[in-house]
Short mmCIF file of C-alpha atoms and ligand atoms in Angstrom, two decimals:
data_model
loop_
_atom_site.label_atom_id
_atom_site.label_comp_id
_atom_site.label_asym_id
_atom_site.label_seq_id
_atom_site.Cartn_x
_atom_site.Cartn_y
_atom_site.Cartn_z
CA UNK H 26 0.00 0.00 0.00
CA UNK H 27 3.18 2.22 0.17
CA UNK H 28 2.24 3.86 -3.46
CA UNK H 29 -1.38 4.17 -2.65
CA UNK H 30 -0.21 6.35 0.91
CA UNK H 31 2.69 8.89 -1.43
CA UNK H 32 -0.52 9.22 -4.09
CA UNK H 33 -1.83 12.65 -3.67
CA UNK H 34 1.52 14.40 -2.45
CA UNK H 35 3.63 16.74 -4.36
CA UNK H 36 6.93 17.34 -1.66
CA UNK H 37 4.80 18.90 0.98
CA UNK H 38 1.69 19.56 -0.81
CA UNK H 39 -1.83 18.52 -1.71
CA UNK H 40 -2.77 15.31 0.35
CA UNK H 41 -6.57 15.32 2.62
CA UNK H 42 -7.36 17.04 5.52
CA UNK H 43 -11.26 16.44 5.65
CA UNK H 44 -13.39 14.92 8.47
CA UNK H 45 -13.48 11.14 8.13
CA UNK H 46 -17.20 10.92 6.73
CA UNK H 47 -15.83 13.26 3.45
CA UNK H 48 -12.34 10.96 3.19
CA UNK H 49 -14.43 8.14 2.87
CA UNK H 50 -16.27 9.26 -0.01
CA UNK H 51 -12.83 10.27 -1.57
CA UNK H 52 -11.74 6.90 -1.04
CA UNK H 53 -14.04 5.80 -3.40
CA UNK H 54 -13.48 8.39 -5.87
CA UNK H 55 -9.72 8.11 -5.53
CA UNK H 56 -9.95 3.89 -6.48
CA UNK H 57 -12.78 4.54 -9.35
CA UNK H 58 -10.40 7.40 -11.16
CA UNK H 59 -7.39 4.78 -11.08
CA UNK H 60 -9.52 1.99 -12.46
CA UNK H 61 -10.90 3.81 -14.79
CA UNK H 62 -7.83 6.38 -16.07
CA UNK H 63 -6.10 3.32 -17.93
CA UNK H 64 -9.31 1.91 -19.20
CA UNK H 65 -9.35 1.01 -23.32
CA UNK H 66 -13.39 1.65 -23.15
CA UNK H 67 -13.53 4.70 -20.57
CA UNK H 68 -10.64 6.64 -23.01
CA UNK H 69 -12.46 5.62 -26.08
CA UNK H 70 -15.35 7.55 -25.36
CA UNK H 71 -13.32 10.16 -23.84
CA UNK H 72 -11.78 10.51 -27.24
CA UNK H 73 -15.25 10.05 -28.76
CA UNK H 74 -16.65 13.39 -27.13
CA UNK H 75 -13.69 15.26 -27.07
CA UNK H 76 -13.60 14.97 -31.26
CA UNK H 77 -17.22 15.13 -31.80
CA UNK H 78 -18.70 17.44 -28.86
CA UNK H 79 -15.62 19.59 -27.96
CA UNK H 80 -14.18 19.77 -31.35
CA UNK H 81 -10.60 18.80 -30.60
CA UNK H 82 -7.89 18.53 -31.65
CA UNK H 83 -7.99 22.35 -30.61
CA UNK H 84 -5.11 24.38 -33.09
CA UNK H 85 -1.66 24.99 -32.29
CA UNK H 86 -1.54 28.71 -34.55
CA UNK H 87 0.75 30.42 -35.01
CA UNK H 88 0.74 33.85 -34.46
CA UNK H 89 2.51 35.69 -37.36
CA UNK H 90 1.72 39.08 -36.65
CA UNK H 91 2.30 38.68 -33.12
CA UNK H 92 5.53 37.38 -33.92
CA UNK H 93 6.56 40.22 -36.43
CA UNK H 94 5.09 42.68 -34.01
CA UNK H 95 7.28 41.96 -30.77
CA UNK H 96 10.15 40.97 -33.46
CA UNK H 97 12.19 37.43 -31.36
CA UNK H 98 10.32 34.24 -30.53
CA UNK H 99 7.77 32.66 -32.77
CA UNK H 100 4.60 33.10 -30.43
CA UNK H 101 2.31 29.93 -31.10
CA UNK H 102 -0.95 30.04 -29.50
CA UNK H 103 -3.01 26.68 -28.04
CA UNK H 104 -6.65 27.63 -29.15
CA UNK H 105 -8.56 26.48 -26.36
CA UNK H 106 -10.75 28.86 -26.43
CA UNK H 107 -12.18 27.38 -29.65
CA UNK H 108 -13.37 24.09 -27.78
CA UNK H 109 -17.14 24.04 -27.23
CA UNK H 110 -18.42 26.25 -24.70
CA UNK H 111 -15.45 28.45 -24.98
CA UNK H 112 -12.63 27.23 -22.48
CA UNK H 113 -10.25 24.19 -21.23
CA UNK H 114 -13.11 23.94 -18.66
CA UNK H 115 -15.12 21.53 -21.30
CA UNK H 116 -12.25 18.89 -20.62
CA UNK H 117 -11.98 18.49 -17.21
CA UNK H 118 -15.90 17.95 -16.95
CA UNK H 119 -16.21 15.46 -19.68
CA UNK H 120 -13.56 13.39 -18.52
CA UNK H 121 -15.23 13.76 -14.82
CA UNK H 122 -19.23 13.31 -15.99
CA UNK H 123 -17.53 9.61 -17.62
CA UNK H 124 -16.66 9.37 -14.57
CA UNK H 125 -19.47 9.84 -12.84
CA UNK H 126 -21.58 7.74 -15.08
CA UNK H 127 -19.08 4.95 -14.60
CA UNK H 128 -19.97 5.27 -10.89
CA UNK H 129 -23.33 4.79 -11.16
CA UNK H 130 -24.37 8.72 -10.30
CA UNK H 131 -27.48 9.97 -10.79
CA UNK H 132 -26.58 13.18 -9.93
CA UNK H 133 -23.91 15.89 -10.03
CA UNK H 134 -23.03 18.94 -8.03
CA UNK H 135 -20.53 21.54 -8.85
CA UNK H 136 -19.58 24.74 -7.11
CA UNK H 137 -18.82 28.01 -9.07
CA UNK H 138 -17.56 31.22 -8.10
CA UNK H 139 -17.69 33.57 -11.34
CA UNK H 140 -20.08 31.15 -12.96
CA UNK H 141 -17.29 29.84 -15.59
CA UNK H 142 -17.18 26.41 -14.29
CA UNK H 143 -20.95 26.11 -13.15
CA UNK H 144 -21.91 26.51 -17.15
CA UNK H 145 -19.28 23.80 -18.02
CA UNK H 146 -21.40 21.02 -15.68
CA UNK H 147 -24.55 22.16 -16.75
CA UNK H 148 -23.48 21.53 -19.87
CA UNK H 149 -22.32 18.46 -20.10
CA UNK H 150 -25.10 16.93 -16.95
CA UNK H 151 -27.58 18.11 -19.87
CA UNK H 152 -26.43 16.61 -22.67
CA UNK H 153 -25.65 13.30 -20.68
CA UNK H 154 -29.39 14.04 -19.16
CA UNK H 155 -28.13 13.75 -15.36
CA UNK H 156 -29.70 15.93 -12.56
CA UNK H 157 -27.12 19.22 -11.93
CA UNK H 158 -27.12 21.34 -9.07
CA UNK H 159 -24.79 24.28 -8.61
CA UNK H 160 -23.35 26.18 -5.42
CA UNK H 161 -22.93 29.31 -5.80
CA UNK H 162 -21.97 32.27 -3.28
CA UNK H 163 -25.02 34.30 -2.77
CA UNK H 164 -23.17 37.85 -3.84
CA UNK H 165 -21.64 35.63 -7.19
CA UNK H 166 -25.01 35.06 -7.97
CA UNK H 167 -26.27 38.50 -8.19
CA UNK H 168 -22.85 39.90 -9.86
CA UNK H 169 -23.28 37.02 -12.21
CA UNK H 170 -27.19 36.75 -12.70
CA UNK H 171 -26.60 35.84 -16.71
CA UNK H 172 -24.30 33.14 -15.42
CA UNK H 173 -27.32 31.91 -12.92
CA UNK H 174 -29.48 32.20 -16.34
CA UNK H 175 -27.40 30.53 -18.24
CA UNK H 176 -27.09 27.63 -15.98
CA UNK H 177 -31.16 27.41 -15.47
CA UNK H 178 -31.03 27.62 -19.24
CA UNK H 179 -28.96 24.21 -19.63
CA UNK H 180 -31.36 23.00 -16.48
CA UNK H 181 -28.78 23.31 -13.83
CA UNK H 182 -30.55 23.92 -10.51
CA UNK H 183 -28.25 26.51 -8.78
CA UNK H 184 -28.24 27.19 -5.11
CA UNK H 185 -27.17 30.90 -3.83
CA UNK H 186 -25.26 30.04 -0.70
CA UNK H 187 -26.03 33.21 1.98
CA UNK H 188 -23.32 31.52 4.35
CA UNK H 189 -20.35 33.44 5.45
CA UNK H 190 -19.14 35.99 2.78
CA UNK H 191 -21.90 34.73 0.10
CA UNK H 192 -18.13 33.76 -2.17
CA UNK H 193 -16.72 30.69 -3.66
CA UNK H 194 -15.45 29.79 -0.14
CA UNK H 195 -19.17 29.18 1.28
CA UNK H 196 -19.62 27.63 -2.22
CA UNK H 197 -17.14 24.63 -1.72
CA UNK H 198 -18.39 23.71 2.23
CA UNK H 199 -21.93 23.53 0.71
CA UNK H 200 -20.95 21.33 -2.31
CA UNK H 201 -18.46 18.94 0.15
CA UNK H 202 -21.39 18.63 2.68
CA UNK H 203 -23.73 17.96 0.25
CA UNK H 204 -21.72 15.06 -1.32
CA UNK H 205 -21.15 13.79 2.16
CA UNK H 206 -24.98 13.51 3.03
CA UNK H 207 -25.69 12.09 -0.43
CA UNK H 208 -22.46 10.36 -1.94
CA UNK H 209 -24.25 7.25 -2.77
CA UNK H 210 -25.71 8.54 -5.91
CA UNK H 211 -23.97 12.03 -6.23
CA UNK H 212 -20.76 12.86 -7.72
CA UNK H 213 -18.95 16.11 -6.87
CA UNK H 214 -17.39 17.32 -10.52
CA UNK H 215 -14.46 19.99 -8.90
CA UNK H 216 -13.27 22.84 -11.23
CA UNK H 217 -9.86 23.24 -10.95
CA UNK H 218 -7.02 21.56 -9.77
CA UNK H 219 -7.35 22.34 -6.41
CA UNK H 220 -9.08 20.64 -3.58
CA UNK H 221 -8.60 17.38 -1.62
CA UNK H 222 -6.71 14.30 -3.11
CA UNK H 223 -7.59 12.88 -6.06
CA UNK H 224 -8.41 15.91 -7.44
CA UNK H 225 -5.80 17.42 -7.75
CA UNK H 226 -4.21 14.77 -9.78
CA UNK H 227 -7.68 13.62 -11.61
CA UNK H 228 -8.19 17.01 -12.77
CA UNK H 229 -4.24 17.16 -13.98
CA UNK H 230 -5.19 14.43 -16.02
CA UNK H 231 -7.83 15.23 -17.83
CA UNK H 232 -5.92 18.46 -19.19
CA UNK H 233 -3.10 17.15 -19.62
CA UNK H 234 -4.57 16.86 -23.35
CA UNK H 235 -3.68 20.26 -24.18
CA UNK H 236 -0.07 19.39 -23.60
CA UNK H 237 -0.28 15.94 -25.51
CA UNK H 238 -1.90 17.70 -28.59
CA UNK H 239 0.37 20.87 -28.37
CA UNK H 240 3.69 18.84 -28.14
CA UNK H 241 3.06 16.70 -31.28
CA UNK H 242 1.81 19.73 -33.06
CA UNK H 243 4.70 21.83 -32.32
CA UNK H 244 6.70 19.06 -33.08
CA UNK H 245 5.29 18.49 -36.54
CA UNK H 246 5.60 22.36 -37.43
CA UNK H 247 9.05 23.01 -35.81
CA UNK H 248 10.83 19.80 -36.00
CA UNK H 249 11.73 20.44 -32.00
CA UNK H 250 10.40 21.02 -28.57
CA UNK H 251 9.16 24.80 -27.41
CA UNK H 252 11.83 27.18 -25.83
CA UNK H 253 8.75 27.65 -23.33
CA UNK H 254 5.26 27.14 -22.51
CA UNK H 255 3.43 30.28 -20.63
CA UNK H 256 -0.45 29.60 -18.73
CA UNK H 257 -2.49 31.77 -16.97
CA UNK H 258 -2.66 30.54 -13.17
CA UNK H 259 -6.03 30.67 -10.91
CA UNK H 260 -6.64 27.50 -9.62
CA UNK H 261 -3.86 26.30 -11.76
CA UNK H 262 -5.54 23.77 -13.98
CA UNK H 263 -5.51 25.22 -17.75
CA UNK H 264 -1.30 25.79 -16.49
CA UNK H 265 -1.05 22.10 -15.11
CA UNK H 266 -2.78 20.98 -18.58
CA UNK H 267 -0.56 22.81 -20.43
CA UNK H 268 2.96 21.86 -18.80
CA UNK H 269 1.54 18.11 -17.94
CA UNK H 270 3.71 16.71 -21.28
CA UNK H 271 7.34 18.46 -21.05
CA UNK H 272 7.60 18.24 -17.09
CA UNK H 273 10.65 15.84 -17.66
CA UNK H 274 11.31 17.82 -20.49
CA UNK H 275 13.76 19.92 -18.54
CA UNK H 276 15.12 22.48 -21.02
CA UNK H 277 11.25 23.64 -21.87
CA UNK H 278 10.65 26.68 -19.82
CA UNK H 279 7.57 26.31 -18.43
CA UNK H 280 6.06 29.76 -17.46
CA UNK H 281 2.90 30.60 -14.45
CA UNK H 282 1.23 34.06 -14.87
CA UNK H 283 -0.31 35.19 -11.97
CA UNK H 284 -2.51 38.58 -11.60
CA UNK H 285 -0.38 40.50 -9.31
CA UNK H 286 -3.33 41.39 -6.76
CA UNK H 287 -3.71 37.77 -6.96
CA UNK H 288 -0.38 36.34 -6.96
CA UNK H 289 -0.67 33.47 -4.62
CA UNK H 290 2.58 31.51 -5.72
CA UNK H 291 4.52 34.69 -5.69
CA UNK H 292 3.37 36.44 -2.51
CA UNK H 293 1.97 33.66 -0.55
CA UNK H 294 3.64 30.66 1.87
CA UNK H 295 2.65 27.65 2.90
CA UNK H 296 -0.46 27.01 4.69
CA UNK H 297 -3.47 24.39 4.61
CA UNK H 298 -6.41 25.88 2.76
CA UNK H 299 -9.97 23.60 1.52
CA UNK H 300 -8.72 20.24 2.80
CA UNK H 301 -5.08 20.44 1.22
CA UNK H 302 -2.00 21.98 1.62
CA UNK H 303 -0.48 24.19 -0.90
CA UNK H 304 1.19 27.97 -1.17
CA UNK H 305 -1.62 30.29 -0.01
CA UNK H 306 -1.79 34.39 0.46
CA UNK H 307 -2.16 34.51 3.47
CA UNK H 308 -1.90 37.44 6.54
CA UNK H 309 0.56 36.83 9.67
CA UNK H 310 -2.31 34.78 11.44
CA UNK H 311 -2.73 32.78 8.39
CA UNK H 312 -6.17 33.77 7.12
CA UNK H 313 -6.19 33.48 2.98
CA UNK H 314 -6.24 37.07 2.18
CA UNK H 315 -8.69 39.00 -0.01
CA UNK H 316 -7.55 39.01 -3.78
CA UNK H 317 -8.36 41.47 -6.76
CA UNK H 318 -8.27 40.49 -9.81
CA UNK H 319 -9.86 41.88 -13.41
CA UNK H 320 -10.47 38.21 -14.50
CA UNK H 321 -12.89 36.75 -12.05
CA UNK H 322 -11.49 33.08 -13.20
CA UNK H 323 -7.97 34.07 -11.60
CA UNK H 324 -9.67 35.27 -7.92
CA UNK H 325 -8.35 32.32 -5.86
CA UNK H 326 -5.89 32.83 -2.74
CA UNK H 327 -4.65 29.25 -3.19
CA UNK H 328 -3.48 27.51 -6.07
CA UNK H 329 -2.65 23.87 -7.02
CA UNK H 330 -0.11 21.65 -5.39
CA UNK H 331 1.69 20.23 -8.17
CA UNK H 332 2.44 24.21 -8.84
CA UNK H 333 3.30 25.00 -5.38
CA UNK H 334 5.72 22.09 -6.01
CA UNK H 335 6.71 22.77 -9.37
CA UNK H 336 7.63 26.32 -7.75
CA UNK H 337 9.70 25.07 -5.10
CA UNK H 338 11.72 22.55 -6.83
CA UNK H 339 12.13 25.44 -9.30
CA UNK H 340 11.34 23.15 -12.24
CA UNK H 341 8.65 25.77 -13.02
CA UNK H 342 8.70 29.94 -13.09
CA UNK H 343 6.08 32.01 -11.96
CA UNK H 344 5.55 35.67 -12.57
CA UNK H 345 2.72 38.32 -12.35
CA UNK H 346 1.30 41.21 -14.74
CA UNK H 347 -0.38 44.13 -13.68
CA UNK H 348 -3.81 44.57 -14.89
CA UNK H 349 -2.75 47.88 -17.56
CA UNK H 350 -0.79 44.96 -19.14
CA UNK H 351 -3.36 42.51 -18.85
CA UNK H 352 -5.75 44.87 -20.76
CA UNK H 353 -3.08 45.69 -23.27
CA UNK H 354 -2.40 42.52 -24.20
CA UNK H 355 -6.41 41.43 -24.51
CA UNK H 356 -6.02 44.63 -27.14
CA UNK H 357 -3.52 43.91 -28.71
CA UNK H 358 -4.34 40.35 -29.57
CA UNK H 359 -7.37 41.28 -30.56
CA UNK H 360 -6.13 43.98 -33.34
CA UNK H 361 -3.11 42.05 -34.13
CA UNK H 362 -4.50 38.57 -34.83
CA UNK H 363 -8.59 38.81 -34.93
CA UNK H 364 -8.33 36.54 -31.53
CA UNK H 365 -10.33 38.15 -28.45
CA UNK H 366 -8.89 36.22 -25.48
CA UNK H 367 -10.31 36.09 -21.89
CA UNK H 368 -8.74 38.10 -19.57
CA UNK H 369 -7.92 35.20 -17.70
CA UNK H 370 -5.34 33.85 -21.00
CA UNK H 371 -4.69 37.80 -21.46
CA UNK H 372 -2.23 37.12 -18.30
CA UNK H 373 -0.51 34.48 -20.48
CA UNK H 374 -0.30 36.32 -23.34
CA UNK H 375 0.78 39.93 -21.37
CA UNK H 376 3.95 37.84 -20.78
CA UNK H 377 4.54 36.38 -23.96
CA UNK H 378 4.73 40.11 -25.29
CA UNK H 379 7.27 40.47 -22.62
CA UNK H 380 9.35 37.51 -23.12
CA UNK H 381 9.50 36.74 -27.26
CA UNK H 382 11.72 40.31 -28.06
CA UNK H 383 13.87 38.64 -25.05
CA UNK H 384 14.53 35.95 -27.27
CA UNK H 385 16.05 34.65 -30.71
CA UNK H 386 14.32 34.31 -33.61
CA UNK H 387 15.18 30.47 -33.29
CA UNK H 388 13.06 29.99 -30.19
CA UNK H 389 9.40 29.49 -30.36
CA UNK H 390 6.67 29.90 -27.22
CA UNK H 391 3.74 28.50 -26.93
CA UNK H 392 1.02 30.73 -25.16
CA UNK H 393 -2.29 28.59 -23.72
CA UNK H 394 -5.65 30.70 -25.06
CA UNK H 395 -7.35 29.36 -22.24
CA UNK H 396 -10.57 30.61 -23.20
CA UNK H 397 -12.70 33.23 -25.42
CA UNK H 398 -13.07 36.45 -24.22
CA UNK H 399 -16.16 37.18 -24.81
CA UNK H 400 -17.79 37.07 -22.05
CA UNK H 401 -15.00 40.06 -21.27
CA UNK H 402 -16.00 42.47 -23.49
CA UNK H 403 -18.89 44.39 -21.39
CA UNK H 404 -16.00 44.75 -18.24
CA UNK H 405 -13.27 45.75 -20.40
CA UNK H 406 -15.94 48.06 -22.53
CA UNK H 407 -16.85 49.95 -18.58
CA UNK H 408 -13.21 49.95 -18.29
CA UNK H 409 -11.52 51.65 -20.79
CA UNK H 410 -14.39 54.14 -21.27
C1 PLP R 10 -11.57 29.26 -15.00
C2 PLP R 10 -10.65 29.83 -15.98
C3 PLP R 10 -9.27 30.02 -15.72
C4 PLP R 10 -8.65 29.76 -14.38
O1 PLP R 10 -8.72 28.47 -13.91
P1 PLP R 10 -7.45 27.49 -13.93
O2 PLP R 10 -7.95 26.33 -13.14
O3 PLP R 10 -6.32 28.21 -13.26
O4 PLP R 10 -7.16 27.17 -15.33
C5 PLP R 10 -8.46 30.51 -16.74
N1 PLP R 10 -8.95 30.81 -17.94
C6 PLP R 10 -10.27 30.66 -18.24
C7 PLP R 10 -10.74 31.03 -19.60
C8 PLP R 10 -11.15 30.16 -17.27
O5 PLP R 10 -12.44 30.02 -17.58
#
């Protein structure tokens, strides 16, 4: 059982610090997901709704003008925001609904803080005609009342949680108490790659496509491996997606891009924050401080373990942009290349305007498009006005 017990850790991080009842049901999860990860029939269908529902393979593009514009690196972006529904969300919720129906669920509940990830279940629970219900912080609901819509729309059921600060926070006890009470025919599909064990790592692996695709298409176009790879980093999973296939390829940069009123990696330390331990912003007592950021996706005061790893081992960088960049760079990919990105991937792509000049023409980055932008385009409309 030695391999079972290290499962879950990342040096110091991730592992489970829930109350027995909730480690039970992750138990369970924990031995379904390693069953099922390696299964011929579970990755067929996968494979089956990632071609035919998402639309995937998603392009590897390259940006020309972008390129000629900062004048160094070839800038290649990962279109991810041309999957189905707009985002990398769609993959981590496929591969977890399979999941779920593998289990024998009747039923799925998610928890959502801008609404981003609430949409994504709905989604797929409808077309996979399971019963959805959404937590949501009661003052996300109101900011985000075409998000609620939306979700009714797809026949979500969401739930405005009035606990506490009415935030994602409240959001996630509701969900994890639910799934307690009712685990024996409800399945708890998690949003990032954040959280208790396995999620962490079950999440990892269903993005870790992005990687797989991007690596064999950069391969085929360049005849070599990417100087670097640069994500956006909230919860860290569109990031771990995208570095998942050149970990152990040590001489590819990979590249974090935190918002730097939300730079958790950056600013924060170690501390134990939703059931796992990871590097959190925190204040001298060790409450998870208050972050701002423009993209509402990026508003987290933790982030992942494997990053908080990847960090300290130093295998991985991680920087921040200010939000003038961040709304630079969603203009200037816009004019440049026809591409409006989410503010979220803006981060990504605020550095990549930094970094290419930095480099030879004979390097090449590739920059994750995590998702569409827009949804953006009201905010950054009041913005700039
Ligand atoms: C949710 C979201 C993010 C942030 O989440 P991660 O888990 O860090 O990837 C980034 N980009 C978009 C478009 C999102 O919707």
């Amino acid at each position: 059982m030695e391999a079972t017990e290290k499962r879950g850790f990342f040096g110091e991080f991730g592992g489970s610090q829930v109350p027995a009842d909730l480690q039970k049901v992750l138990d369970i999860l924990e031995e379904q997901f390693y069953h099922f990860k390696d299964d011929e029939e579970f990755n067929k269908e996968l494979n089956y709704y990632f071609t035919e529902y998402v639309g995937r393979k998603s392009p590897l593009y390259f940006a020309e003008n972008l390129t000629a514009k900062c004048g160094g690196a070839k800038i290649y972006l990962k279109r991810e925001d041309l999957n189905h529904t707009g985002s990398h969300k769609i993959n981590n919720v496929l591969g977890q609904i399979l999941l779920a129906k593998r289990m024998g669920a009747k039923r799925v509940i998610a928890e959502t803080g801008a609404g981003q990830h609430g949409v994504a279940t709905a989604t797929v629970c409808a077309m996979f005609g399971m019963d959805c219900t959404i937590y949501m912080g009661a003052e996300d609901t109101k900011r985000q009342a075409l998000n609620v819509f939306r979700m009714e729309l797809l026949g979500a059921k969401v739930v405005a949680v009035e606990k506490g600060q009415g935030r994602l926070k409240e959001a996630v006890d509701e969900a994890f108490a639910d799934l307690v009470e009712n685990y024996d025919h409800t399945f708890y599909l998690l949003g990032s790659a954040v959280g208790p064990h396995p999620f962490p790592s079950m999440v990892k692996h269903f993005q870790a496509v992005i990687s797989k695709e991007s690596k064999e298409q950069h391969l085929a176009k360049e005849g070599k491996l990417p100087t670097a790879v640069i994500a956006c980093v909230g919860g860290g999973s569109n990031a771990i997606g995208s570095f998942a296939d050149y970990i152990e390829d040590k001489e590819v940069r990979l590249i974090g891009v935190e918002p730097d009123k939300a730079a958790s990696i950056t600013e924060g330390r170690p501390g134990d924050l939703h059931g796992f331990r990871c590097i959190v912003l925190q204040d001298e007592e060790g409450n998870p401080l208050p972050t701002y950021s423009i993209a509402a996706g990026l508003d987290y005061p933790g982030v992942g373990p494997e990053h908080s790893y990847l960090h300290t081992i130093g295998r991985a960088e991680y920087v921040t942009v200010s939000n003038e960049e961040v709304l630079e760079a969603f203009q200037t990919l816009s004019k440049v290349e026809g591409i409006i990105p989410a503010l979220e991937s803006s981060h990504a792509v605020a550095h990549a305007l930094r970094l290419a000049p930095t480099l030879s023409t004979d390097d090449s980055i590739i920059v994750n498009i995590s998702g569409r932008g827009d949804k953006d385009v009201e905010q950054v409309f009041n913005m700039l006005k």
